[in-house]
Amino acid sequence: MPVNTDRYENAVSRYFEAWNSREPKARTKAVAAAWAVGGGYTDPLADVVGHEQIAGVIAAAHEQFPGFVFRLTGTVEGHHDTARFSWELVSEADGSAPVAGSDVITLAGDGRIRTVLGFLDRVPDGV
């Protein structure tokens, strides 16, 4: 039975749009488009629920890594309401990628993210 991969890829595309939004208004809008109301985000450094807290985690990442963007590496794999993918945080200045990770997301019925479980595969010392 074929799997509708567009659903997963669209969710991940909105996820990266939120993570790469630098301006507060754009970030607020992108988070609302990507996450369901009451959605959550958990990784080794954060465990938050709701659009405001998720936007705060994203803002903190931009403060810690100014001039960096999040980029998908590889492909998005999904089944049922769950998808997984890998990413890296890339410097726009020199292309270095000091941070990389893998995330597993679950989707709500409307295709927005219900939960994110993030894993950090590569981090610089001191993070």
Coordinates of N, CA and C in Angstrom, one line a residue:
M1 N 0.8 -1.2 0.0 CA 0.0 0.0 0.0 C 0.9 1.2 0.0
P2 N 0.7 2.2 -1.0 CA 1.5 3.4 -1.0 C 1.3 4.3 0.2
V3 N 2.3 4.9 0.6 CA 2.2 5.9 1.7 C 2.2 7.3 1.2
N4 N 1.3 8.1 1.7 CA 1.3 9.5 1.3 C 2.4 10.3 2.0
T5 N 3.5 10.3 1.3 CA 4.7 11.0 1.9 C 4.6 12.5 1.9
D6 N 3.7 13.1 1.1 CA 3.5 14.5 1.1 C 3.1 15.0 2.4
R7 N 2.3 14.3 3.1 CA 1.8 14.7 4.5 C 3.0 14.9 5.4
Y8 N 4.0 14.0 5.4 CA 5.1 14.1 6.3 C 6.1 15.2 5.8
E9 N 6.3 15.2 4.5 CA 7.2 16.2 3.9 C 6.7 17.6 4.2
N10 N 5.4 17.8 4.0 CA 4.8 19.1 4.3 C 4.9 19.5 5.7
A11 N 4.7 18.6 6.6 CA 4.9 18.9 8.1 C 6.3 19.3 8.4
V12 N 7.3 18.5 7.8 CA 8.7 18.8 8.1 C 9.1 20.1 7.4
S13 N 8.5 20.4 6.3 CA 8.8 21.7 5.6 C 8.3 22.9 6.5
R14 N 7.1 22.8 7.1 CA 6.6 23.8 8.0 C 7.5 23.9 9.3
Y15 N 8.0 22.7 9.7 CA 8.8 22.7 10.9 C 10.1 23.5 10.7
F16 N 10.7 23.3 9.5 CA 12.0 24.0 9.2 C 11.7 25.5 9.0
E17 N 10.5 25.8 8.4 CA 10.2 27.2 8.3 C 10.1 27.9 9.6
A18 N 9.5 27.2 10.6 CA 9.5 27.8 12.0 C 10.9 27.9 12.5
W19 N 11.7 26.9 12.4 CA 13.0 26.9 13.0 C 13.9 28.0 12.3
N20 N 13.6 28.3 11.1 CA 14.5 29.2 10.4 C 13.9 30.7 10.4
S21 N 12.8 30.9 11.1 CA 12.2 32.2 11.2 C 12.9 33.0 12.2
R22 N 13.5 34.1 11.8 CA 14.3 34.9 12.7 C 13.5 36.1 13.3
E23 N 12.5 36.6 12.6 CA 11.7 37.7 13.1 C 10.6 37.2 14.0
P24 N 10.4 37.8 15.2 CA 9.3 37.3 16.1 C 8.0 37.1 15.5
K25 N 7.5 38.0 14.7 CA 6.1 37.9 14.1 C 6.1 36.7 13.2
A26 N 7.1 36.6 12.3 CA 7.1 35.5 11.3 C 7.3 34.2 12.1
R27 N 8.1 34.1 13.1 CA 8.2 32.9 13.9 C 6.9 32.5 14.6
T28 N 6.2 33.4 15.2 CA 4.9 33.1 15.8 C 4.0 32.5 14.8
K29 N 3.9 33.1 13.6 CA 3.0 32.6 12.5 C 3.5 31.2 12.1
A30 N 4.8 31.0 11.9 CA 5.3 29.8 11.4 C 5.1 28.6 12.5
V31 N 5.3 29.0 13.7 CA 5.1 28.0 14.8 C 3.6 27.5 14.8
A32 N 2.7 28.5 14.7 CA 1.3 28.2 14.7 C 0.9 27.3 13.4
A33 N 1.6 27.6 12.3 CA 1.3 26.8 11.1 C 1.9 25.4 11.2
A34 N 3.0 25.2 12.0 CA 3.6 23.9 12.1 C 3.1 23.0 13.2
W35 N 2.8 23.6 14.3 CA 2.4 22.8 15.5 C 0.9 23.0 15.8
A36 N 0.3 21.9 16.2 CA -1.1 21.9 16.7 C -1.1 22.7 18.0
V37 N -2.3 23.2 18.3 CA -2.5 23.9 19.6 C -2.2 22.9 20.7
G38 N -1.4 23.2 21.6 CA -1.0 22.3 22.7 C 0.1 21.4 22.3
G39 N 0.7 21.6 21.1 CA 1.8 20.7 20.7 C 3.0 20.9 21.5
G40 N 3.9 19.9 21.5 CA 5.1 20.0 22.3 C 6.4 19.8 21.6
Y41 N 7.5 20.1 22.3 CA 8.8 19.9 21.7 C 9.7 19.5 22.9
T42 N 10.4 18.3 22.7 CA 11.3 17.8 23.7 C 12.6 17.4 23.0
D43 N 13.7 17.9 23.6 CA 15.0 17.4 23.2 C 15.9 17.4 24.5
P44 N 17.1 17.0 24.4 CA 17.9 17.0 25.7 C 18.1 18.3 26.4
L45 N 17.8 19.5 25.7 CA 18.0 20.8 26.3 C 16.6 21.5 26.6
A46 N 15.5 20.9 26.1 CA 14.2 21.6 26.3 C 13.1 20.6 26.4
D47 N 12.1 21.0 27.1 CA 10.8 20.2 27.2 C 9.7 21.2 27.4
V48 N 9.1 21.6 26.3 CA 8.1 22.7 26.3 C 6.8 22.3 25.6
V49 N 5.7 23.0 26.0 CA 4.4 22.8 25.4 C 3.8 24.1 25.0
G50 N 3.2 24.2 23.9 CA 2.5 25.4 23.4 C 3.3 26.2 22.5
H51 N 2.6 27.0 21.7 CA 3.2 27.8 20.6 C 4.2 28.8 21.2
E52 N 3.8 29.5 22.3 CA 4.7 30.5 22.9 C 6.0 29.9 23.4
Q53 N 5.9 28.8 24.1 CA 7.2 28.2 24.6 C 8.0 27.6 23.5
I54 N 7.4 27.0 22.4 CA 8.2 26.5 21.3 C 8.9 27.7 20.6
A55 N 8.2 28.8 20.4 CA 8.8 29.9 19.7 C 10.0 30.4 20.6
G56 N 9.8 30.4 21.9 CA 10.9 30.8 22.8 C 12.2 29.9 22.6
V57 N 12.0 28.6 22.5 CA 13.1 27.7 22.3 C 13.8 28.0 20.9
I58 N 13.0 28.3 19.9 CA 13.6 28.6 18.6 C 14.3 29.9 18.7
A59 N 13.8 30.9 19.4 CA 14.5 32.2 19.5 C 15.8 32.0 20.2
A60 N 15.8 31.2 21.3 CA 17.0 31.0 22.0 C 18.1 30.3 21.1
A61 N 17.7 29.4 20.2 CA 18.6 28.8 19.3 C 19.3 29.8 18.4
H62 N 18.4 30.8 17.9 CA 19.0 31.8 17.0 C 19.9 32.8 17.8
E63 N 19.6 33.0 19.1 CA 20.5 33.8 19.9 C 21.9 33.1 20.1
Q64 N 21.8 31.8 20.3 CA 23.0 31.1 20.6 C 23.8 30.9 19.3
F65 N 23.1 30.8 18.1 CA 23.8 30.5 16.9 C 23.3 31.5 15.8
P66 N 23.7 32.8 16.0 CA 23.3 33.8 15.0 C 23.9 33.5 13.6
G67 N 23.2 33.7 12.5 CA 23.7 33.4 11.2 C 23.7 32.0 10.8
F68 N 23.0 31.1 11.5 CA 22.9 29.7 11.2 C 21.5 29.4 10.7
V69 N 21.3 28.4 9.9 CA 20.0 27.9 9.5 C 19.9 26.4 9.7
F70 N 18.7 25.9 9.9 CA 18.5 24.5 10.0 C 18.2 23.9 8.6
R71 N 18.8 22.8 8.3 CA 18.7 22.2 7.0 C 18.4 20.7 7.2
L72 N 17.5 20.2 6.4 CA 17.2 18.7 6.3 C 18.4 18.0 5.7
T73 N 18.7 16.9 6.3 CA 19.7 16.0 5.7 C 19.0 14.7 5.4
G74 N 19.2 14.1 4.3 CA 18.5 12.9 3.9 C 17.1 13.1 3.6
T75 N 16.3 12.0 3.8 CA 14.9 12.0 3.5 C 14.0 11.9 4.7
V76 N 12.8 12.3 4.5 CA 11.8 12.1 5.6 C 11.1 10.8 5.4
E77 N 11.1 10.0 6.5 CA 10.4 8.7 6.5 C 9.2 8.8 7.4
G78 N 8.1 8.2 7.0 CA 6.9 8.3 7.8 C 6.0 7.1 7.6
H79 N 5.2 6.9 8.7 CA 4.1 5.9 8.6 C 3.1 6.3 9.7
H80 N 1.8 6.0 9.4 CA 0.7 6.3 10.3 C 0.8 7.8 10.6
D81 N 0.9 8.2 11.8 CA 1.0 9.6 12.2 C 2.4 10.0 12.7
T82 N 3.4 9.3 12.3 CA 4.7 9.4 12.8 C 5.7 9.6 11.6
A83 N 6.7 10.5 11.8 CA 7.8 10.7 10.8 C 9.1 10.9 11.5
R84 N 10.2 10.6 10.8 CA 11.5 10.8 11.4 C 12.3 11.4 10.3
F85 N 13.3 12.2 10.7 CA 14.2 12.9 9.8 C 15.4 13.4 10.5
S86 N 16.5 13.7 9.8 CA 17.7 14.2 10.4 C 17.9 15.6 9.8
W87 N 18.7 16.4 10.6 CA 18.9 17.8 10.2 C 20.3 18.2 10.7
E88 N 20.7 19.4 10.2 CA 22.0 20.0 10.7 C 21.8 21.5 10.8
L89 N 22.5 22.1 11.7 CA 22.5 23.6 11.8 C 23.8 24.1 11.1
V90 N 23.5 24.9 10.0 CA 24.6 25.3 9.1 C 24.9 26.8 9.2
S91 N 26.2 27.1 9.2 CA 26.6 28.5 9.2 C 26.4 29.1 7.8
E92 N 25.7 30.2 7.7 CA 25.6 30.8 6.4 C 26.9 31.4 5.9
A93 N 27.8 31.7 6.8 CA 29.1 32.4 6.5 C 30.1 31.4 5.9
D94 N 30.2 30.2 6.5 CA 31.2 29.3 6.0 C 30.8 27.9 5.7
G95 N 29.5 27.6 5.9 CA 29.0 26.3 5.6 C 29.3 25.2 6.7
S96 N 29.9 25.6 7.8 CA 30.2 24.6 8.8 C 28.8 24.2 9.5
A97 N 28.8 23.0 10.0 CA 27.6 22.5 10.6 C 27.9 21.9 12.0
P98 N 28.1 22.7 13.0 CA 28.5 22.2 14.3 C 27.5 21.4 15.1
V99 N 26.2 21.5 14.7 CA 25.2 20.8 15.4 C 24.4 20.0 14.4
A100 N 24.0 18.8 14.8 CA 23.2 17.9 13.9 C 22.4 17.0 14.9
G101 N 21.2 16.6 14.3 CA 20.3 15.8 15.1 C 19.3 15.0 14.3
S102 N 18.5 14.3 15.0 CA 17.4 13.5 14.4 C 16.2 13.8 15.2
D103 N 15.0 13.9 14.6 CA 13.8 14.2 15.2 C 12.7 13.1 14.8
V104 N 11.9 12.8 15.7 CA 10.7 12.0 15.5 C 9.5 12.9 15.8
I105 N 8.6 13.0 14.9 CA 7.4 13.8 15.1 C 6.1 13.0 15.0
T106 N 5.1 13.4 15.7 CA 3.8 12.8 15.5 C 2.9 13.9 15.1
L107 N 1.9 13.6 14.2 CA 1.1 14.5 13.6 C -0.4 14.4 14.1
A108 N -1.0 15.6 14.2 CA -2.4 15.6 14.5 C -3.2 15.4 13.2
G109 N -4.5 15.3 13.3 CA -5.3 15.0 12.2 C -5.2 16.0 11.1
D110 N -5.0 17.3 11.4 CA -4.9 18.3 10.4 C -3.5 18.4 9.8
G111 N -2.6 17.5 10.2 CA -1.2 17.5 9.6 C -0.2 18.3 10.3
R112 N -0.7 19.1 11.3 CA 0.3 19.8 12.1 C 0.9 18.9 13.2
I113 N 2.1 19.4 13.7 CA 2.8 18.5 14.7 C 2.2 18.5 16.0
R114 N 2.0 17.3 16.6 CA 1.5 17.2 17.9 C 2.7 17.1 18.9
T115 N 3.7 16.3 18.6 CA 4.9 16.2 19.4 C 6.2 16.1 18.6
V116 N 7.2 16.6 19.2 CA 8.6 16.4 18.6 C 9.4 15.8 19.7
L117 N 10.1 14.7 19.3 CA 11.2 14.1 20.2 C 12.5 14.3 19.5
G118 N 13.3 15.2 20.0 CA 14.6 15.5 19.3 C 15.8 14.8 19.9
F119 N 16.7 14.5 19.1 CA 18.0 13.9 19.6 C 19.1 14.6 19.0
L120 N 20.1 15.0 19.8 CA 21.3 15.7 19.3 C 22.4 14.7 19.0
D121 N 22.7 14.6 17.8 CA 23.8 13.7 17.3 C 25.2 14.3 17.4
R122 N 25.3 15.6 17.2 CA 26.5 16.3 17.2 C 26.3 17.7 17.8
V123 N 27.1 18.0 18.8 CA 27.0 19.3 19.5 C 28.5 19.8 19.8
P124 N 28.7 21.1 19.7 CA 30.0 21.6 20.1 C 30.2 21.5 21.6
D125 N 31.4 21.5 22.0 CA 31.7 21.6 23.5 C 31.0 22.8 24.1
G126 N 30.5 22.7 25.3 CA 30.0 23.8 26.0 C 28.5 24.0 25.8
V127 N 27.9 23.2 24.9 CA 26.4 23.4 24.7 C 25.6 22.5 25.6

